[in-house]
Coordinates of C-alpha atoms and ligand atoms in Angstrom, one line a residue:
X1 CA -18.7 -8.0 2.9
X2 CA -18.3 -11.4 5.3
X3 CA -15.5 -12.1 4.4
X4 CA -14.3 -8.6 5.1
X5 CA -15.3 -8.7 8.3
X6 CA -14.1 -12.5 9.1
X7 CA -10.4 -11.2 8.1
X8 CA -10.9 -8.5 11.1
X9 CA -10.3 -10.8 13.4
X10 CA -7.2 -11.4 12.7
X11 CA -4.8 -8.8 14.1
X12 CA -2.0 -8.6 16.4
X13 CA -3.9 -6.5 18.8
X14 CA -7.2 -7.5 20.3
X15 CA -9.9 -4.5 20.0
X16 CA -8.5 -2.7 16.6
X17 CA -7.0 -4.1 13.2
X18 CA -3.7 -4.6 12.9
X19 CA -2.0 -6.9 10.8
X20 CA 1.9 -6.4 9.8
X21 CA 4.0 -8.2 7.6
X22 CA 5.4 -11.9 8.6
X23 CA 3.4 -11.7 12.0
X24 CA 0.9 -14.8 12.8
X25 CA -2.3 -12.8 12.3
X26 CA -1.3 -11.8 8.6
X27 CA -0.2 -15.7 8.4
X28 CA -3.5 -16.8 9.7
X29 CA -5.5 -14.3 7.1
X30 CA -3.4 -15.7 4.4
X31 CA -4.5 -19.4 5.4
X32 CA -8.5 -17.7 5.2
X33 CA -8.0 -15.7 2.0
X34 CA -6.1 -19.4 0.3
X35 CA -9.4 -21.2 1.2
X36 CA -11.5 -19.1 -0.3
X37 CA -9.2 -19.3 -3.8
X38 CA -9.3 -22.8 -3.4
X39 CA -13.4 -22.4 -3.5
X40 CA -13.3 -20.1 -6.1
X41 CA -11.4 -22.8 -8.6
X42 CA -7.8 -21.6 -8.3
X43 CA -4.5 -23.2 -7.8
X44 CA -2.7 -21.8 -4.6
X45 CA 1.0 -21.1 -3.6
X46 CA 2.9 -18.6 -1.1
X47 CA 5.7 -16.9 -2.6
X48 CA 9.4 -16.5 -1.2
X49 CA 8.2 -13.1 0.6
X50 CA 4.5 -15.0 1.6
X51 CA 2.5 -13.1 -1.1
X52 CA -0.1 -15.7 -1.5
X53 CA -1.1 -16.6 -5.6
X54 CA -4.2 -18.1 -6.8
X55 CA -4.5 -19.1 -10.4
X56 CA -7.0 -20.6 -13.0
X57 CA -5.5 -21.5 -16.2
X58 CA -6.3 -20.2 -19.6
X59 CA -7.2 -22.9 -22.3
X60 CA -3.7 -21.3 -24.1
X61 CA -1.5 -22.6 -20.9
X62 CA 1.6 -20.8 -22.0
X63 CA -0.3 -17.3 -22.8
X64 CA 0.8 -14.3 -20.0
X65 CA -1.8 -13.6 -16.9
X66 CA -4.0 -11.4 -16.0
X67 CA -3.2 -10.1 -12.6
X68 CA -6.1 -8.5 -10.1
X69 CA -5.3 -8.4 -6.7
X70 CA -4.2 -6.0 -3.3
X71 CA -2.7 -6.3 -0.1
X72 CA -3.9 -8.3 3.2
X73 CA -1.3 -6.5 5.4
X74 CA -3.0 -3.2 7.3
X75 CA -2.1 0.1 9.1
X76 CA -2.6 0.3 13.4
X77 CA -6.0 0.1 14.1
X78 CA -6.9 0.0 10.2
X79 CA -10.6 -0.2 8.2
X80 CA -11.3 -3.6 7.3
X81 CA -11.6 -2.4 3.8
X82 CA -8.0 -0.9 2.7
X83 CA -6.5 -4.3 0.8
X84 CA -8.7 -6.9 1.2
X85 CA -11.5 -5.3 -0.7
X86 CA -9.5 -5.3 -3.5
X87 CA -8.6 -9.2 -3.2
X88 CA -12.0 -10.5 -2.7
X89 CA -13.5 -8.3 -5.8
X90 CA -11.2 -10.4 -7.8
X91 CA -11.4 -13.8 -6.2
X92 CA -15.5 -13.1 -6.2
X93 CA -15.1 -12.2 -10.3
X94 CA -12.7 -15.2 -10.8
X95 CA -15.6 -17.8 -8.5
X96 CA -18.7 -15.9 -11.3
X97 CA -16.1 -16.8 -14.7
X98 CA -15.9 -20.2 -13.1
X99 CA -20.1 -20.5 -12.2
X100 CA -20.1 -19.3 -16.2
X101 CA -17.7 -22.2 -17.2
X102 CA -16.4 -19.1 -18.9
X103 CA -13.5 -20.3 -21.0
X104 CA -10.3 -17.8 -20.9
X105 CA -8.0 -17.0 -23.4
X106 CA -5.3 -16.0 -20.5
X107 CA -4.5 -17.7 -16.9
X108 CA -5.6 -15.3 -14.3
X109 CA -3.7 -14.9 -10.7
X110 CA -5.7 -13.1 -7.7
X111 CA -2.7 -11.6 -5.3
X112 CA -2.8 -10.6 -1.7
X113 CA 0.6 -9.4 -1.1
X114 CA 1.6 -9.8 2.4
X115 CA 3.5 -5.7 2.8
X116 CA 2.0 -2.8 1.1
X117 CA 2.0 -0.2 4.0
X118 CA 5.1 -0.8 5.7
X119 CA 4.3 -0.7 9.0
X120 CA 6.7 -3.6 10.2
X121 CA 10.0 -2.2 8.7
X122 CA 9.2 1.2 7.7
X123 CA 9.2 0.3 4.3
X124 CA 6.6 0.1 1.4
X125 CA 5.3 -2.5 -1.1
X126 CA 7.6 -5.3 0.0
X127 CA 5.3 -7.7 -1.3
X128 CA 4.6 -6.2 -4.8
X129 CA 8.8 -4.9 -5.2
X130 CA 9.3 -9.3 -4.5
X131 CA 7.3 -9.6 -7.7
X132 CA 8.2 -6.6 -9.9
X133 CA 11.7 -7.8 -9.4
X134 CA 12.3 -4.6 -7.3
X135 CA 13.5 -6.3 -4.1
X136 CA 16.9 -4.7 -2.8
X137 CA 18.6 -7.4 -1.4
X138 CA 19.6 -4.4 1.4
X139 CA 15.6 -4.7 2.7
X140 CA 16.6 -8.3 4.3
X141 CA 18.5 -6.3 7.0
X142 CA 16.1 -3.8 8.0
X143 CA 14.9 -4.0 11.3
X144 CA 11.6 -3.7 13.4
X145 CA 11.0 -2.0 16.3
X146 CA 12.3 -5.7 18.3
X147 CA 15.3 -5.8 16.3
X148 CA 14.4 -8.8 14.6
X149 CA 15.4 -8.4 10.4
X150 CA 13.4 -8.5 7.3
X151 CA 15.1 -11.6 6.6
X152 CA 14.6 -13.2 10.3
X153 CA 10.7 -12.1 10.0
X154 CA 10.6 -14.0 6.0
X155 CA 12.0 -17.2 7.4
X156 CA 8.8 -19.2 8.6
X157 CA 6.5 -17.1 6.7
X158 CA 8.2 -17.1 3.2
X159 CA 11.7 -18.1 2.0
X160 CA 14.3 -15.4 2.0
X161 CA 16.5 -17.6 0.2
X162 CA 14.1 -18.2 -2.7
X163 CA 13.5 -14.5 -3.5
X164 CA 14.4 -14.7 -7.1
X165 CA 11.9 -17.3 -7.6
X166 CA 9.0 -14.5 -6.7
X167 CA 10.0 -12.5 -10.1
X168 CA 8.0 -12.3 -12.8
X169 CA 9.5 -13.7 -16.0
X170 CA 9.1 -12.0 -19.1
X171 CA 6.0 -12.9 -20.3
X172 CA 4.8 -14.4 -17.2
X173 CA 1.9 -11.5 -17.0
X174 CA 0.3 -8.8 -19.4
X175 CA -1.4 -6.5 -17.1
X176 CA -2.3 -5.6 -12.9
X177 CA -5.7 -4.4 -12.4
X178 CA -6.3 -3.7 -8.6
X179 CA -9.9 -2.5 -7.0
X180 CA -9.3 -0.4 -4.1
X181 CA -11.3 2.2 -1.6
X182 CA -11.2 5.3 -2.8
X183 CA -10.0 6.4 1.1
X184 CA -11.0 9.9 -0.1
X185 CA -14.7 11.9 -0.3
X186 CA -14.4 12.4 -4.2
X187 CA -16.6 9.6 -5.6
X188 CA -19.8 10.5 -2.5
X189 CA -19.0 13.8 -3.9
X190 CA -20.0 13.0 -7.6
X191 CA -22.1 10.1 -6.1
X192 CA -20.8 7.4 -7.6
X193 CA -20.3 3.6 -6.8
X194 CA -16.8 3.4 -8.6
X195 CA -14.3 5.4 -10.8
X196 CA -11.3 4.7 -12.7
X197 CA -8.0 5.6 -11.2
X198 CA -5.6 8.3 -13.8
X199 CA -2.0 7.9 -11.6
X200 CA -1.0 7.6 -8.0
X201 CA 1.0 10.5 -6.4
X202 CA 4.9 10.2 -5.8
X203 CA 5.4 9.4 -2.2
X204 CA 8.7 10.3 0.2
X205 CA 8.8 8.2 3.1
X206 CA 11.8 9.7 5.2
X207 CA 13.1 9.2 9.1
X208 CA 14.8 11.6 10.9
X209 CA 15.9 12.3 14.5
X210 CA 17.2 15.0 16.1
X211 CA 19.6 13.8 18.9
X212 CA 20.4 16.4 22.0
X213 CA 20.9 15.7 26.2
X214 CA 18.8 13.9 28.5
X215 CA 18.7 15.5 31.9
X216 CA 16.3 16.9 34.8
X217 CA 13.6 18.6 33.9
X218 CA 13.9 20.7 37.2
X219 CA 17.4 21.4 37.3
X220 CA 18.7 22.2 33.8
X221 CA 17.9 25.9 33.1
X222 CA 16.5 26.6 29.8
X223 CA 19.3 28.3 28.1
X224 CA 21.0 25.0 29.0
X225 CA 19.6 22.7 27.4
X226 CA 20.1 20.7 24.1
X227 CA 16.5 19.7 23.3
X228 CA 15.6 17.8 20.7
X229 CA 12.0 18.2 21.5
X230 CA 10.8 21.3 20.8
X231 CA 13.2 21.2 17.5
X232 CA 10.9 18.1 16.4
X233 CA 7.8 20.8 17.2
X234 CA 9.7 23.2 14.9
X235 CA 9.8 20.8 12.2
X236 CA 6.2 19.0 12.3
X237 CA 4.6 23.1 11.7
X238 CA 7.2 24.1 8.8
X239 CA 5.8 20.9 7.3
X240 CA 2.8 21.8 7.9
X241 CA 2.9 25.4 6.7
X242 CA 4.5 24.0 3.5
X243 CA 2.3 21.5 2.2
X244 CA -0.6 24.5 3.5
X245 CA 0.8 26.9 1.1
X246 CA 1.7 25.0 -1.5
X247 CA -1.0 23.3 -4.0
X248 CA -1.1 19.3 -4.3
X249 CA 1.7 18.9 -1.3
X250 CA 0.9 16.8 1.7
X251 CA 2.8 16.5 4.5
X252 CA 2.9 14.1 7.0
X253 CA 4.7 13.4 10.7
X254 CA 3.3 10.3 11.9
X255 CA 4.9 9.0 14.7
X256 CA 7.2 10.3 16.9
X257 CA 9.2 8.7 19.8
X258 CA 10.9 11.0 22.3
X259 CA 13.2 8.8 24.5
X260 CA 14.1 8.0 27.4
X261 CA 10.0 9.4 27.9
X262 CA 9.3 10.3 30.9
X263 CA 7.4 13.5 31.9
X264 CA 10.4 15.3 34.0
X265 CA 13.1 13.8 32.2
X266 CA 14.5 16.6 29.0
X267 CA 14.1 14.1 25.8
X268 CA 17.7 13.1 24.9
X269 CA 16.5 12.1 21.6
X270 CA 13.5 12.1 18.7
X271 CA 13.0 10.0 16.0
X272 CA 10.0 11.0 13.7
X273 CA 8.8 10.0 10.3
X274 CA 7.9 12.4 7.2
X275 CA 5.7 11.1 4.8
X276 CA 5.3 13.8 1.7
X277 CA 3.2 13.5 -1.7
X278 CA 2.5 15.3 -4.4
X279 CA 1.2 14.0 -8.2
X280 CA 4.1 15.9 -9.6
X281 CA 7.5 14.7 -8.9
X282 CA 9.4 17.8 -9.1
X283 CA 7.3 19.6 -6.7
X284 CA 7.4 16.8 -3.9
X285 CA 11.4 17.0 -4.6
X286 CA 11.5 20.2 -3.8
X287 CA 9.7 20.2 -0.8
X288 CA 11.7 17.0 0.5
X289 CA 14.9 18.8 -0.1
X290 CA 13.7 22.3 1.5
X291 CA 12.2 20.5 4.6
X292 CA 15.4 18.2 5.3
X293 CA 17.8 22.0 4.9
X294 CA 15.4 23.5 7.5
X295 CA 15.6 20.5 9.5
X296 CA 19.9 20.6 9.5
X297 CA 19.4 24.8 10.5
X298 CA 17.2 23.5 13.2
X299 CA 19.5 21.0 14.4
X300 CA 22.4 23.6 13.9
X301 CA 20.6 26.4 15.7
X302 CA 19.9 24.4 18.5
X303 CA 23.2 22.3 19.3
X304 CA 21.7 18.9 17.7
X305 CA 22.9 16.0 16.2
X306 CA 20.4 15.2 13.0
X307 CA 19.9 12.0 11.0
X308 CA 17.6 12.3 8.1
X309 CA 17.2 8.7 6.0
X310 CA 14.9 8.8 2.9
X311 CA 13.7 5.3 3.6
X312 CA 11.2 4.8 0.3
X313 CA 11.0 7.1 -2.8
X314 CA 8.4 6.4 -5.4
X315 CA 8.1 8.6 -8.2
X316 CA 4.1 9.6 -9.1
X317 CA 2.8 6.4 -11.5
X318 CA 0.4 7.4 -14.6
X319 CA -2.0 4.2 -15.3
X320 CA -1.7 2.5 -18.4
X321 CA -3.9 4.5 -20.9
X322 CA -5.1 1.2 -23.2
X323 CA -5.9 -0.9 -20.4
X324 CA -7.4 2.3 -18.3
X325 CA -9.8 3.2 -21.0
X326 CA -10.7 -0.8 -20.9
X327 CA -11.9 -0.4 -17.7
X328 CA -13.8 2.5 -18.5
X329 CA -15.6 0.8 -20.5
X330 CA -16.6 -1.5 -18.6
X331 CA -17.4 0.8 -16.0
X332 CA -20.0 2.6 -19.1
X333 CA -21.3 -1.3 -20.4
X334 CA -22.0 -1.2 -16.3
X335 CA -24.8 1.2 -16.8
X336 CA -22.6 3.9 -14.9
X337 CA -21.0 7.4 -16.1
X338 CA -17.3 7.3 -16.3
X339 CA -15.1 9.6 -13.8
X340 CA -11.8 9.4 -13.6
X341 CA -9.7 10.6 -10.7
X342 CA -6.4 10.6 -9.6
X343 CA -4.8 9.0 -6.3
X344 CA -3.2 10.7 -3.3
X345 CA -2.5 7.1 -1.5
X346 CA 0.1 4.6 -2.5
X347 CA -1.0 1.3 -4.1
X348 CA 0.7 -2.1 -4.6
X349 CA -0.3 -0.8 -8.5
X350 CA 2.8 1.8 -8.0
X351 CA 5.6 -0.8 -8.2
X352 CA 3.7 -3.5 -10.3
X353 CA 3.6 -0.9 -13.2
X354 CA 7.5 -1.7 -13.4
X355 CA 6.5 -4.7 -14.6
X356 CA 3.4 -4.8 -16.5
X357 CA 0.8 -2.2 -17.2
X358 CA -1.7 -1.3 -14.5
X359 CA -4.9 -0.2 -14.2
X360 CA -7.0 0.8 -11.3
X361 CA -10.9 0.8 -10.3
X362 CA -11.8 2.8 -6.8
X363 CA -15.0 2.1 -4.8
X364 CA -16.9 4.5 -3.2
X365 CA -15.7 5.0 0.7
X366 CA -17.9 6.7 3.2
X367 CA -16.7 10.0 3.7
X368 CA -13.3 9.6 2.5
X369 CA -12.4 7.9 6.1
X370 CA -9.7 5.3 5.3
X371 CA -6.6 4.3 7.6
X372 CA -9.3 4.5 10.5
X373 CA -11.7 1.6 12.2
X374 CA -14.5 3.5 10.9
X375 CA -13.7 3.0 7.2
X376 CA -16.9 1.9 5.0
X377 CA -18.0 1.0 1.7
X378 CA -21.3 -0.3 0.7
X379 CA -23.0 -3.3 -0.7
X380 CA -23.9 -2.5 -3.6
X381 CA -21.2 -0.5 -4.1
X382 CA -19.2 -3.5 -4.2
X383 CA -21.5 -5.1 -5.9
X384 CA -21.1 -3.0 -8.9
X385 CA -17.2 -2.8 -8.8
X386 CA -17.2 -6.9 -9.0
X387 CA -19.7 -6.1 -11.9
X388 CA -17.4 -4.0 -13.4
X389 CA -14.1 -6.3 -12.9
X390 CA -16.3 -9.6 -14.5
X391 CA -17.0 -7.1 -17.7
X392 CA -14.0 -6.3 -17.8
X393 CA -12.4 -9.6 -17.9
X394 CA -15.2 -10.7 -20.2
X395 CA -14.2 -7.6 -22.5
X396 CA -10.6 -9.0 -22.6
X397 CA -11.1 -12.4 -23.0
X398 CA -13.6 -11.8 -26.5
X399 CA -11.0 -9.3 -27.7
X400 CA -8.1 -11.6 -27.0
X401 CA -10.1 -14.2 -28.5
X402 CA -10.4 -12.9 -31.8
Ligands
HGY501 O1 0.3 5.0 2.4 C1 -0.4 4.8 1.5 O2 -0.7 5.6 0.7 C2 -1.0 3.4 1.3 O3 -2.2 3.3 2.0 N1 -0.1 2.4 1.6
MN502 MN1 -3.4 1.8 3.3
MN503 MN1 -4.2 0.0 0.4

């Protein structure tokens, strides 16, 4: 829980948690986070993206890891929990195996990937896609909100030359196992210190703009103008009274930029971003495909020009049902019931399952508040989900003993 709160202070913006990819505060947590590795026993690198790796071996050098890990990036004005909880856990399980002298059968790696939420480049899971070997070469030339590219922000704080280096190799790993914050009420609900993730929800990450004429906002009569405003207001409540009426869907605009921006000058443009979930991939399809047809009528109604961009797709992710029910187990040899529950947010688990079988374990958040300063977990809620990991690493290592 210190440590938690030591990695709060680094943020690019003083007062509130903020922490993009390739930016000197995330560089600076990374430095923290490698130290405490280094404590904990493990050998550590950076990656070509800057996902930092710690490793013990296994007494059978060659034999494929064990992965545990999450991100260190964060949202604007983020918890301090989201990511680096799920980090620590491991390195905190790894430093107990070590105070055992607990010999392993497999090397483990602790990761904290350096992009999960995308909040540099509009993007998700850079970090994890460098590893799963889903990196599109096309992501170097996305660009921030300063112009400055992927591959300009990589330089310094990874290698964008080395990228294939970051891949797995076959073999290299067996399984991902990530603790996480629930970020949802369901486990104070059930009151419950952890539970045992099913599958992750299919995500849509879209940007659209509708583009119209700047002008004076007391000359131009109303039947005048080309707006793009009030068309972006149109848009934000059918997405709204969408996801409302239909089960499972959430629908998200969160941000939009009306330019130029000032209060009596007509917007001559407005970019916004849709985010849109669902745990079933057909449903979220459909409601991507009937949101972006309103969105042309809008544009078409109202004298617009439109841009929609599907920037991130990722279809819903079922856990891997061998290792899940592992970790249910250990989650029983805990002392503790077993509930499993599904996820509505996106995890670096989502594109690691490309690559290996995942499993996830959620902690207890204090009423569901995540993406938010005032995100909170307790103690010994923690306490029990590092309880849980160390079983079920210990589980794994007699079984792949024998
Ligand atoms: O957006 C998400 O679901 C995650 O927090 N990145
Ligand atoms: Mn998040
Ligand atoms: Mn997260």
């Amino acid at each position: 829980m210190g440590r938690c709160d030591s990695l709060a202070a680094f943020t690019e913006e003083p007062g509130r948690i903020t922490r993009p990819y390739g930016t000197p505060s995330l560089a600076a947590a990374r430095d923290t986070v490698a130290r405490w590795m280094r404590d904990a026993g493990m050998d550590v690198r950076v990656d070509a993206i800057g996902n930092l790796r710690g490793r013990i071996e296994g007494s059978d050098r060659p034999a494929p890891a064990l992965l545990l890990g999450s991100h260190l990036d964060s949202v604007r004005d983020a918890g301090r929990y989201d990511g680096p909880l799920g980090i620590l856990v491991a390195i905190e399980a790894v430093a107990r195996l070590r105070a055992r002298q607990q010999s392993l059968p497999f090397p483990i790696e602790v990761l904290a990937f350096a992009d999960e939420e995308g909040l540099r480049f509009q993007t998700t899971y850079l970090g994890s896609c460098a590893l799963a070997g889903a990196f599109d070469p096309a992501f170097l030339e996305l660009t921030d909100g300063d112009d400055v590219t992927l591959r300009e922000a990589m330089a310094g704080f990874g290698n964008p030359h080395a990228l294939a280096d970051a891949v797995l190799r076959p073999n290299e790993a067996f399984a991902y196992v990530e603790a996480h914050i629930e970020q949802g009420p369901y486990l104070e609900s059930v009151d419950l210190p952890v539970g045992v993730v099913t599958g992750i929800s299919g995500q849509s990450r879209i940007l659209a703009s509708f583009k119209g004429v700047a002008g004076h906002a007391g000359t131009v009569a109303m039947d005048l103008r080309r707006d793009p405003l009030p068309a972006a207001a149109e848009i934000v409540l059918s997405a709204e009274n969408l996801a409302r009426q239909t089960p499972g869907l959430l629908a998200t605009v969160g941000t939009i930029d009306a330019t130029p921006g000032a209060s009596n000058v007509i917007a001559g443009q407005v970019r916004f971003s849709l985010d849109v979930r669902h745990p079933d991939d057909a449903v979220r399809n459909d409601a991507v495909r009937g949101l972006e047809r309103q969105t042309r009528e809008i544009a078409a109604a109202r004298a617009l020009g439109v841009e929609w961009r599907v920037a991130r797709e990722h279809p819903a992710v079922h856990c891997d049902a061998p290792l899940t029910s592992r970790l249910a187990e250990a989650v029983s040899a805990a002392g503790l019931p077993v509930e499993l529950l599904p996820s509505g947010a996106g995890h670096d688990a989502v594109v690691m399952s490309e690559a290996v079988p995942v499993a996830m374990l959620f902690v207890r958040c204090g009423e569901g508040v995540s993406h938010h300063p005032a995100e909170s977990v307790t103690t010994n809620d923690v306490a029990v989900a590092i309880d849980v990991l160390d079983e079920f690493i210990s589980a794994l290592t007699d079984e792949r003993r024998q």
